[in-house]
mmCIF file of C-alpha atoms and ligand atoms in Angstrom:
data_model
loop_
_atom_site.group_PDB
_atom_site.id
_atom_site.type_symbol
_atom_site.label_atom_id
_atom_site.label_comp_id
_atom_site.label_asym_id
_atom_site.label_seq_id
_atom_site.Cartn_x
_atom_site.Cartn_y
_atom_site.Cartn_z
ATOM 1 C CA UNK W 26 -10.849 -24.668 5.360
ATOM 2 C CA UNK W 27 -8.238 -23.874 3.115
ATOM 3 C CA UNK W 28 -10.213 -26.522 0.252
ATOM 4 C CA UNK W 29 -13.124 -24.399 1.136
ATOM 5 C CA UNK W 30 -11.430 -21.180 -0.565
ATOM 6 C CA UNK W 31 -10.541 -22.385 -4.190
ATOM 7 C CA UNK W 32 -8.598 -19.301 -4.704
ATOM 8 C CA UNK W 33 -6.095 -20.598 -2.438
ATOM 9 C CA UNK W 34 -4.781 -23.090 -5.370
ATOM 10 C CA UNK W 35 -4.257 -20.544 -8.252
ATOM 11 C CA UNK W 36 -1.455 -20.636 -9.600
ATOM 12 C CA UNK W 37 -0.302 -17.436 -8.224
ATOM 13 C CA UNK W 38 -0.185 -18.640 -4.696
ATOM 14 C CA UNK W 39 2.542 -19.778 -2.671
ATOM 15 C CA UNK W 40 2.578 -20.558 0.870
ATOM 16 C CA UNK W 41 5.496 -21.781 3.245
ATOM 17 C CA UNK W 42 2.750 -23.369 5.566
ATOM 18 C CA UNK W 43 -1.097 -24.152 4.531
ATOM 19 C CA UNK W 44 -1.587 -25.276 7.288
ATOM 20 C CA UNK W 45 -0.970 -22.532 10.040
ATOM 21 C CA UNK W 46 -3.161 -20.470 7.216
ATOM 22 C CA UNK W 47 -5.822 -22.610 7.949
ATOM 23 C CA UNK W 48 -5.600 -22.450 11.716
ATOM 24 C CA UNK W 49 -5.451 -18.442 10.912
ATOM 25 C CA UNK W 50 -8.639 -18.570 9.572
ATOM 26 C CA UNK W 51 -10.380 -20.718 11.754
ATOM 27 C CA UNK W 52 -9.965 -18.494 14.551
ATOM 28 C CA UNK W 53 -10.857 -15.492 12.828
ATOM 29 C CA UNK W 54 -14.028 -16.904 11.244
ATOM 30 C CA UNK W 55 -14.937 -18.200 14.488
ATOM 31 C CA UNK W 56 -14.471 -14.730 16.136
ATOM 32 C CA UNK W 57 -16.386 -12.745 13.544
ATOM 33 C CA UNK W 58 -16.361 -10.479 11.233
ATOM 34 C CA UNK W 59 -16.827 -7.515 13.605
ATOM 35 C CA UNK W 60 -13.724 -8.123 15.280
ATOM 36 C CA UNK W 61 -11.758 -8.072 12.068
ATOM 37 C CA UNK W 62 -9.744 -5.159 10.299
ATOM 38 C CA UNK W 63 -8.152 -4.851 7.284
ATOM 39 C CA UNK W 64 -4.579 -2.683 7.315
ATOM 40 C CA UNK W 65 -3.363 -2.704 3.482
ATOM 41 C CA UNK W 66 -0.285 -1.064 1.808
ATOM 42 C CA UNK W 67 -1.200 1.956 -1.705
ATOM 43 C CA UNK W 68 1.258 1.846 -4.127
ATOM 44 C CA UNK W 69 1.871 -1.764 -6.198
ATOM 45 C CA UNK W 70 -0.577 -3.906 -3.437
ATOM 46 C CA UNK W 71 -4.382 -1.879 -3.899
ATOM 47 C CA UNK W 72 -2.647 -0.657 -7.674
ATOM 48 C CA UNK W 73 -1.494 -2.783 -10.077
ATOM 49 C CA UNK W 74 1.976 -3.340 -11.007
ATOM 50 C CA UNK W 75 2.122 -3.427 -14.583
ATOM 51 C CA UNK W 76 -0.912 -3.246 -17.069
ATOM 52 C CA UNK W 77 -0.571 -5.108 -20.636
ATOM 53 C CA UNK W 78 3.239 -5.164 -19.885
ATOM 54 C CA UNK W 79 3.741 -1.748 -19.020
ATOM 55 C CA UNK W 80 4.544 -0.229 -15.418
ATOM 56 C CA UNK W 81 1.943 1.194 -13.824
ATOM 57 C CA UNK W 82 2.529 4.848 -11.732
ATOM 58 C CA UNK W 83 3.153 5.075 -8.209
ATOM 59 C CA UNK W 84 1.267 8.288 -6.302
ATOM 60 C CA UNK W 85 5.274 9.830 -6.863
ATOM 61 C CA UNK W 86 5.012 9.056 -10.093
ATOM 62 C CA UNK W 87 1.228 10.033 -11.312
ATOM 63 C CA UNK W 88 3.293 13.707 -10.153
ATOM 64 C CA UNK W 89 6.310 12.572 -11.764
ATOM 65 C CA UNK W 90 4.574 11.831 -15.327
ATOM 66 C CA UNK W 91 2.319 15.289 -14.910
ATOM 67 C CA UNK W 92 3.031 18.520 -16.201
ATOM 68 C CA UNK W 93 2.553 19.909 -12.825
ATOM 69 C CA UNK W 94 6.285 19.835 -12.589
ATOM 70 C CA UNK W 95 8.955 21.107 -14.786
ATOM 71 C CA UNK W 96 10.701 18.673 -17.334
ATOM 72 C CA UNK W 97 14.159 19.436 -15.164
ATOM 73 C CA UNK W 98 12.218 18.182 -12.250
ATOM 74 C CA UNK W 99 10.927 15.071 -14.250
ATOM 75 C CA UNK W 100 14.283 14.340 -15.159
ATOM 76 C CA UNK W 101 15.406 14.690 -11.713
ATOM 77 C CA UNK W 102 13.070 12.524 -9.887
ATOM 78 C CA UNK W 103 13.685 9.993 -12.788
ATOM 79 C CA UNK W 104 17.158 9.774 -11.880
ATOM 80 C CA UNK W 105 16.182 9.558 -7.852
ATOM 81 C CA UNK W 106 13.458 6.747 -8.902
ATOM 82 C CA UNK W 107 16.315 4.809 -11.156
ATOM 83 C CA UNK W 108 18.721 5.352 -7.955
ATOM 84 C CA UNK W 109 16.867 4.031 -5.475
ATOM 85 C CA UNK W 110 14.355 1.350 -6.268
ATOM 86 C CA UNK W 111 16.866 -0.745 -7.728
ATOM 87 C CA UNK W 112 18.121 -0.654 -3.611
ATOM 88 C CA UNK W 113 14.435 -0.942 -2.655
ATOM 89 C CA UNK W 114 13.644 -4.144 -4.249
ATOM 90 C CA UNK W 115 17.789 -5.549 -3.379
ATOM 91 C CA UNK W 116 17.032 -8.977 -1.746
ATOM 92 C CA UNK W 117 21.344 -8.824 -0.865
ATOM 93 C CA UNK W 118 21.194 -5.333 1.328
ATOM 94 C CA UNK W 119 19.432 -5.504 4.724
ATOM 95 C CA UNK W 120 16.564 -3.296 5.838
ATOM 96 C CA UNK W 121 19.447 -1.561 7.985
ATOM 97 C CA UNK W 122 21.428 -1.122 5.106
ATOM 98 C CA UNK W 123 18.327 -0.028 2.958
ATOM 99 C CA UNK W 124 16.522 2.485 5.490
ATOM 100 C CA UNK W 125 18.718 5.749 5.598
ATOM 101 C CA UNK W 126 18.612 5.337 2.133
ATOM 102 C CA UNK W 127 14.932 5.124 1.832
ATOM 103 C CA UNK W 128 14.924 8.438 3.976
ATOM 104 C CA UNK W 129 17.395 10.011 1.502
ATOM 105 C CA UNK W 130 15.568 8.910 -1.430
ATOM 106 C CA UNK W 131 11.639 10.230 -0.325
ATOM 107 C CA UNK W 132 13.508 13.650 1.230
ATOM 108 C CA UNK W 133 15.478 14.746 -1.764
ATOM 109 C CA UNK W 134 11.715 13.913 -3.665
ATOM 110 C CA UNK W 135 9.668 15.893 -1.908
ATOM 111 C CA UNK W 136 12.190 18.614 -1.321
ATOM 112 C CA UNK W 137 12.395 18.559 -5.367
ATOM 113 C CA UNK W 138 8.358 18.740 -5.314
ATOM 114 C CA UNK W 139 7.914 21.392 -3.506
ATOM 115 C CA UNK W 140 9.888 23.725 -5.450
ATOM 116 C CA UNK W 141 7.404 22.717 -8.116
ATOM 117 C CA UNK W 142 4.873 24.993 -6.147
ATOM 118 C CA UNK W 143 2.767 22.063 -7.631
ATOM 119 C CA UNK W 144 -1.143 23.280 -7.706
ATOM 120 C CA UNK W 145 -3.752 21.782 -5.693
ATOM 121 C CA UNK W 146 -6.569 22.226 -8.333
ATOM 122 C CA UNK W 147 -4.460 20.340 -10.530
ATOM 123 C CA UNK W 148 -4.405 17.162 -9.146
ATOM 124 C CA UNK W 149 -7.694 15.752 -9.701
ATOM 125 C CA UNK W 150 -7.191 16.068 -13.480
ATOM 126 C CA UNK W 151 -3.400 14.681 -12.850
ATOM 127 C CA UNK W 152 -4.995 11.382 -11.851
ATOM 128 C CA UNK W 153 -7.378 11.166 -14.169
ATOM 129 C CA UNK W 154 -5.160 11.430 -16.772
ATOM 130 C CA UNK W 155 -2.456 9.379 -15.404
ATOM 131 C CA UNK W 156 -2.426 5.287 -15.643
ATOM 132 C CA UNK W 157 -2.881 4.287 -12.177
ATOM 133 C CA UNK W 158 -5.014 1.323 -11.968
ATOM 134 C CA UNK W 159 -6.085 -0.188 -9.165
ATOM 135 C CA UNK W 160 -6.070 -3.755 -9.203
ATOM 136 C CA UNK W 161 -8.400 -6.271 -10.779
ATOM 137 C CA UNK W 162 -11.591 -6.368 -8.203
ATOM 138 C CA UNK W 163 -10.858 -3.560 -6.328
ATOM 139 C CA UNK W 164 -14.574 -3.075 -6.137
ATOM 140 C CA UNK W 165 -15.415 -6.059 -4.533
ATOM 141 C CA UNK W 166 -12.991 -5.464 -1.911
ATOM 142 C CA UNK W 167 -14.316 -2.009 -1.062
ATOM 143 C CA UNK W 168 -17.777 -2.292 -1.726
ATOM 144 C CA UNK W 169 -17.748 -5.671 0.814
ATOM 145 C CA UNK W 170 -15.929 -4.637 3.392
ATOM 146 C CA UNK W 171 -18.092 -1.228 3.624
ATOM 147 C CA UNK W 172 -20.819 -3.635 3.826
ATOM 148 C CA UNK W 173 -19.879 -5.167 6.499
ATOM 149 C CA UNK W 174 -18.543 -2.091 8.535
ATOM 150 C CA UNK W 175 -14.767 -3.627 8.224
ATOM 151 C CA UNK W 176 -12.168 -0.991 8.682
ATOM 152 C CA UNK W 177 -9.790 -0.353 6.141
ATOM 153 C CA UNK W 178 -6.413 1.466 7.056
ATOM 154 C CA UNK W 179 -4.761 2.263 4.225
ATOM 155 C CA UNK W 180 -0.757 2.830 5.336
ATOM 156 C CA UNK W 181 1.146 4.540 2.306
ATOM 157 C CA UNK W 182 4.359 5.940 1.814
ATOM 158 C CA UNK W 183 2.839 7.292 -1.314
ATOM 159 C CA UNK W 184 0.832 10.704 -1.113
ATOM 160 C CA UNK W 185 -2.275 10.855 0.938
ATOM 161 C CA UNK W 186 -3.681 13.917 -1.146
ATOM 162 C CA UNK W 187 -3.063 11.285 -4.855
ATOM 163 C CA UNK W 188 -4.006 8.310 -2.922
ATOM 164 C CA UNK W 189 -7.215 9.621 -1.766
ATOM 165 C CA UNK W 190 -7.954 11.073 -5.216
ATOM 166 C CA UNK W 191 -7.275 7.527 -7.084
ATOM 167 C CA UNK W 192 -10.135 5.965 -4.592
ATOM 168 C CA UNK W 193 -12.535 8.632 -5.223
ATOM 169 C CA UNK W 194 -12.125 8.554 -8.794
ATOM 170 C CA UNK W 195 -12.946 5.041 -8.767
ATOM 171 C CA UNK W 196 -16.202 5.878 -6.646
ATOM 172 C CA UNK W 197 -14.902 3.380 -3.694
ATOM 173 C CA UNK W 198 -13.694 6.104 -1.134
ATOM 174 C CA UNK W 199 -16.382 5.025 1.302
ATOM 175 C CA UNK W 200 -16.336 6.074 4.922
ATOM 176 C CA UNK W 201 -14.956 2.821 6.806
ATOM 177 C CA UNK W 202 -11.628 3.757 4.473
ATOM 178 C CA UNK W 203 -9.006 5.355 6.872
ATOM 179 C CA UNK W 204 -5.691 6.779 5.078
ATOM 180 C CA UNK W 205 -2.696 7.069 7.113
ATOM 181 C CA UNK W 206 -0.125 8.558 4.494
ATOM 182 C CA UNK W 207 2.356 11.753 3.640
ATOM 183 C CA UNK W 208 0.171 14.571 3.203
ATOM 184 C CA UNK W 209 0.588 17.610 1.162
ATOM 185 C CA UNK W 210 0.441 20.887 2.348
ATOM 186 C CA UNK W 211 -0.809 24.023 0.741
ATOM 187 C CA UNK W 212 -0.087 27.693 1.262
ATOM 188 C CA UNK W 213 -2.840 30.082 1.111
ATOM 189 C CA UNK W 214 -3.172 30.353 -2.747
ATOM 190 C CA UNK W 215 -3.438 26.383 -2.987
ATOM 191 C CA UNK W 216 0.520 25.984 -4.053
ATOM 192 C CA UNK W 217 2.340 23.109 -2.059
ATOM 193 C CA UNK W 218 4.627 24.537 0.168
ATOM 194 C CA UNK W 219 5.598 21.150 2.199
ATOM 195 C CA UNK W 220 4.869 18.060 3.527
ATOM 196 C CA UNK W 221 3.027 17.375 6.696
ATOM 197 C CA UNK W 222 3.969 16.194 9.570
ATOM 198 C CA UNK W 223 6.635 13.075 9.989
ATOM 199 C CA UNK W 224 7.814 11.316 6.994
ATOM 200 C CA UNK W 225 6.230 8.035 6.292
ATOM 201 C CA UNK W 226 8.632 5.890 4.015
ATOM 202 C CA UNK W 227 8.516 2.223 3.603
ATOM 203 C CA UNK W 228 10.304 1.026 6.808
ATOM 204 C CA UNK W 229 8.569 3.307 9.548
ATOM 205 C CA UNK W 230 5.314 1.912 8.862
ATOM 206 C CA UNK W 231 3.685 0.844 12.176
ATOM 207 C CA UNK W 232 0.029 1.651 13.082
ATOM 208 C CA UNK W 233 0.761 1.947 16.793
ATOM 209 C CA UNK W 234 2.281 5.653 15.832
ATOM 210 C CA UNK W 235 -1.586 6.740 14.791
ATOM 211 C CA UNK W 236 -3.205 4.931 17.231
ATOM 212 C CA UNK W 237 -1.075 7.102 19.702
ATOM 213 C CA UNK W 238 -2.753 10.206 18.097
ATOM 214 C CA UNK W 239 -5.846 9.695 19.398
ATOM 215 C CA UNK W 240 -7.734 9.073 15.665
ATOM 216 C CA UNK W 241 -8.398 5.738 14.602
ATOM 217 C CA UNK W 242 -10.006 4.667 17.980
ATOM 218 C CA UNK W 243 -12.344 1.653 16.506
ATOM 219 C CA UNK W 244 -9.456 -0.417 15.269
ATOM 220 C CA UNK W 245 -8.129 -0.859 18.767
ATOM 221 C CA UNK W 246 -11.214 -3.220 18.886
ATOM 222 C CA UNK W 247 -10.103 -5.022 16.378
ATOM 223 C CA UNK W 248 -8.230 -7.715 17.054
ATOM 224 C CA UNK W 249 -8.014 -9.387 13.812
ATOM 225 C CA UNK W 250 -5.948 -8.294 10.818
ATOM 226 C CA UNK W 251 -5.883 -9.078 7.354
ATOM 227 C CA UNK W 252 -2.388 -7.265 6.471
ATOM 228 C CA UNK W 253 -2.084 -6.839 2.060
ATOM 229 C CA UNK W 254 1.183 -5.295 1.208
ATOM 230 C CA UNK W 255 3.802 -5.778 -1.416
ATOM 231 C CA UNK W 256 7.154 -4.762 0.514
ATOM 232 C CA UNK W 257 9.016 -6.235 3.553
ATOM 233 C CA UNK W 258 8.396 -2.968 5.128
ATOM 234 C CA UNK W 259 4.494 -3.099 4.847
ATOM 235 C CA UNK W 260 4.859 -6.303 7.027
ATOM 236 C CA UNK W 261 5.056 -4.084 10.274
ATOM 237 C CA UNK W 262 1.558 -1.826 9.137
ATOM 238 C CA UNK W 263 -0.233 -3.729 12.149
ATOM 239 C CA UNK W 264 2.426 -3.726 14.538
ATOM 240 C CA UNK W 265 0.637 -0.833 16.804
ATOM 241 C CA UNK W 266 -2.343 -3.147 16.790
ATOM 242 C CA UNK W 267 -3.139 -3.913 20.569
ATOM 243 C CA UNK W 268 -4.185 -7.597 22.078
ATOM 244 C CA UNK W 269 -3.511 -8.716 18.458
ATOM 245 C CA UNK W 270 -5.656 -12.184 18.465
ATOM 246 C CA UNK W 271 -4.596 -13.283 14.828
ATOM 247 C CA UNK W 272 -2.555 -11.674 11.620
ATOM 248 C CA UNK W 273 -2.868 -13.185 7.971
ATOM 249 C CA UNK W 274 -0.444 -11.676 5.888
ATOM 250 C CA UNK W 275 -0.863 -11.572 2.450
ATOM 251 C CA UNK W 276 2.190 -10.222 0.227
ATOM 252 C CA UNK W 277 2.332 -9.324 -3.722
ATOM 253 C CA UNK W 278 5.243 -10.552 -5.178
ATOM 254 C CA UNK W 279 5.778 -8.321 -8.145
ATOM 255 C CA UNK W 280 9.600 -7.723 -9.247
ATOM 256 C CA UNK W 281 12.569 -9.687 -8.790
ATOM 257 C CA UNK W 282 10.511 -12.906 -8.091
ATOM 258 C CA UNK W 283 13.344 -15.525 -7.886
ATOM 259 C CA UNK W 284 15.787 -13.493 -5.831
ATOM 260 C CA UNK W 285 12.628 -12.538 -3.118
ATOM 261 C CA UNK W 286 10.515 -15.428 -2.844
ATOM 262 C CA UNK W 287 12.173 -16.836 -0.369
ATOM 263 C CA UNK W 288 12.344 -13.972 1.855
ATOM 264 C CA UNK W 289 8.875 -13.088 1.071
ATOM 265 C CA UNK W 290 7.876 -16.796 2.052
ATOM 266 C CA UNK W 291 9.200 -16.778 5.135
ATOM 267 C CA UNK W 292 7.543 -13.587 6.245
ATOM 268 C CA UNK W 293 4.279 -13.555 4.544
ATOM 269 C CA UNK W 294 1.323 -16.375 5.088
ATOM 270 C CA UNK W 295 0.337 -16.076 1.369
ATOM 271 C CA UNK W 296 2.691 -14.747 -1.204
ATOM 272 C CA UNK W 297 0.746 -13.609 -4.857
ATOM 273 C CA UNK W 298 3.445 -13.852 -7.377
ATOM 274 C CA UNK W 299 2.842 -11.516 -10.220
ATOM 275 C CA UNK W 300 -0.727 -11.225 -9.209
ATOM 276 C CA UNK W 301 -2.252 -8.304 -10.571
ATOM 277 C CA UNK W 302 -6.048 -9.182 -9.020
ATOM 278 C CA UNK W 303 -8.122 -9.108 -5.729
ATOM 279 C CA UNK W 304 -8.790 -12.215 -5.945
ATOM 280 C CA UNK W 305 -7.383 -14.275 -3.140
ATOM 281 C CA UNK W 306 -8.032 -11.300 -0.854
ATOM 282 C CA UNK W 307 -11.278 -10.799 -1.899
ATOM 283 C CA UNK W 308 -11.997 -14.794 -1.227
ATOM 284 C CA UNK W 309 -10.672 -14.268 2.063
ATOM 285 C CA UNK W 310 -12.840 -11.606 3.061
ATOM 286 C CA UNK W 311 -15.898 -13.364 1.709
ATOM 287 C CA UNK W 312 -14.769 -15.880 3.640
ATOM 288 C CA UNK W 313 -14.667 -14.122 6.954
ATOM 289 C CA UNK W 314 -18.154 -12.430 6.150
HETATM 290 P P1 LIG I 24 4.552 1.981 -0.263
HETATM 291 O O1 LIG I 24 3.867 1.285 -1.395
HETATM 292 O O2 LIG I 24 5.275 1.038 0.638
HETATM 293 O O3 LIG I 24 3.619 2.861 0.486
HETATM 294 O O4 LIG I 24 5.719 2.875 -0.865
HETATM 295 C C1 LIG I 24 5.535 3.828 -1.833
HETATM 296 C C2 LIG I 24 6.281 3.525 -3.075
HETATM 297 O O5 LIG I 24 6.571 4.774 -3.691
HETATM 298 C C3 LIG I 24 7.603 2.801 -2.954
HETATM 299 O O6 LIG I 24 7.517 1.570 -3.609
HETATM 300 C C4 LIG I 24 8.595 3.693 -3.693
HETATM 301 C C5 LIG I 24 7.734 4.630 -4.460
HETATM 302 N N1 LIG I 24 8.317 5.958 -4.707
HETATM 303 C C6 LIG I 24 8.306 6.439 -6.010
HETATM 304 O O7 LIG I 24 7.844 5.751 -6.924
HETATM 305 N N2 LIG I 24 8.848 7.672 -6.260
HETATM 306 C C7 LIG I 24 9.370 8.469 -5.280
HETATM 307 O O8 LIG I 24 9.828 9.582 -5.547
HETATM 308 C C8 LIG I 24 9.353 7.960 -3.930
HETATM 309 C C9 LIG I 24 9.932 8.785 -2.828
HETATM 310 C C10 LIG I 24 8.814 6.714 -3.701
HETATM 311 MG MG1 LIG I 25 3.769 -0.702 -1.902
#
């Protein structure tokens, strides 16, 4: 099966056993395409890292690079973003170690943005003029799995209101798309004035928490999960998933390759290293269709 996807031998893949990926697929091809959900990460795994050697923007940071916020404010978030991420991506420091620091880093953020009294009419153009990109093939992937009336849970740490903006903008924000992400909130003259509900940062992801809600009721039917993310943290999206029959993880490898790729092996079925297309997802899901 594996031969049968010629994606699967790019250079860009790595996997600790091609075998069990193979048995993975098997099962889910044999139990169709209607049992089969896709739960994928925003920020660096749907968008691309880097673009002709330059970073690409998170959702924080299409806001960051805007003039929706004061240059005091950009220089403050800067120095959160240079803080932290170098922590995020720290192969040495344990996700114990790493989470109340996670919390700090997204609650001194948003508390920062929403002094900005940051306008909701603004941040259509904010995207548009931002360099968010999503990643080579991104059309395929949507366009096919609306299709074929496969779910796709989107599970960001990012913004929900930026997210879903970057999707429409690219004309893919089609109605099996389900975002589960931090959600801005607006006071009567369309100025942010918080954050909804519970923080989402990258270690609390687990879709069992919306499930509870009451929303998403079609994915509990939905045994089989094709998991994209590009963190260690997006590797519990599906854990919330009930009577889970199979789970291929796929993982982008983006930064700090040598230090991770171990660590990323061992916990993802296929690791992309510095990947910035669709590709071997979108191979997989033509596969499965
Ligand atoms: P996610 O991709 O796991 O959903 O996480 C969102 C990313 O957002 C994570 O990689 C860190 C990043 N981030 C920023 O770029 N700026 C910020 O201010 C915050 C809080 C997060
Ligand atoms: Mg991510």
């Amino acid at each position: 099966m594996v031969s049968e996807i010629p994606e699967l031998s790019n250079p860009s893949v790595c996997m600790r056993d091609p075998q069990r990926v193979e048995e993975i697929l098997q099962s889910m091809v044999k139990a169709g395409s209607n049992t089969v959900q896709v739960i994928a990460d925003f920020d660096m795994t749907l968008t691309r890292f880097a673009y002709k050697g330059k970073r690409c923007p998170t959702c924080h940071n299409i806001l960051d690079n805007s003039n929706l916020i004061s240059n005091e404010c950009r220089e403050e978030l800067k120095v959160l973003l240079d803080t932290y991420y170098p922590i995020e991506i720290d192969s040495a420091r344990s996700i114990a170690e790493k989470l109340p620091l996670m919390v700090e880093w997204w609650t001194k953020a948003h508390k920062i943005m929403v002094q900005q009294k940051i306008r909701k009419d603004l941040l259509a153009t904010a995207v548009r003029d931002s360099d968010a990109m999503l990643r080579e093939g991104y059309q395929l992937l949507f366009d096919h799995l609306h299709e074929h009336s496969i779910p796709l849970l989107i599970f960001s740490a990012g913004i929900g209101d930026i997210l879903e903006e970057v999707i429409r903008q690219a004309g893919v924000f089609h109605s099996n798309v389900k975002v589960f992400s931090n959600y801005m909130d607006f006071d009567e003259s369309g100025l942010l004035k918080a954050f909804k509900g519970e923080l989402i940062h990258i270690y609390n992801k687990r879709e069992g928490a919306l499930l509870n809600t009451g929303h998403f009721q079609e994915l509990r039917t939905r045994p089989n999960v094709l998991l994209l993310g590009d963190s260690l943290g997006d590797l519990t999206m599906a854990d919330g998933v009930q009577d889970m029959e199979n789970i291929l993880k796929i993982g982008f490898l983006n930064d700090k390759v040598e230090e991770r790729k171990q660590s990323y092996l061992d916990s993802y079925d296929i690791v992309l290293v510095q990947d910035e297309t669709l590709e071997v997802p979108n191979a997989i899901i033509l596969h499965l269709t």
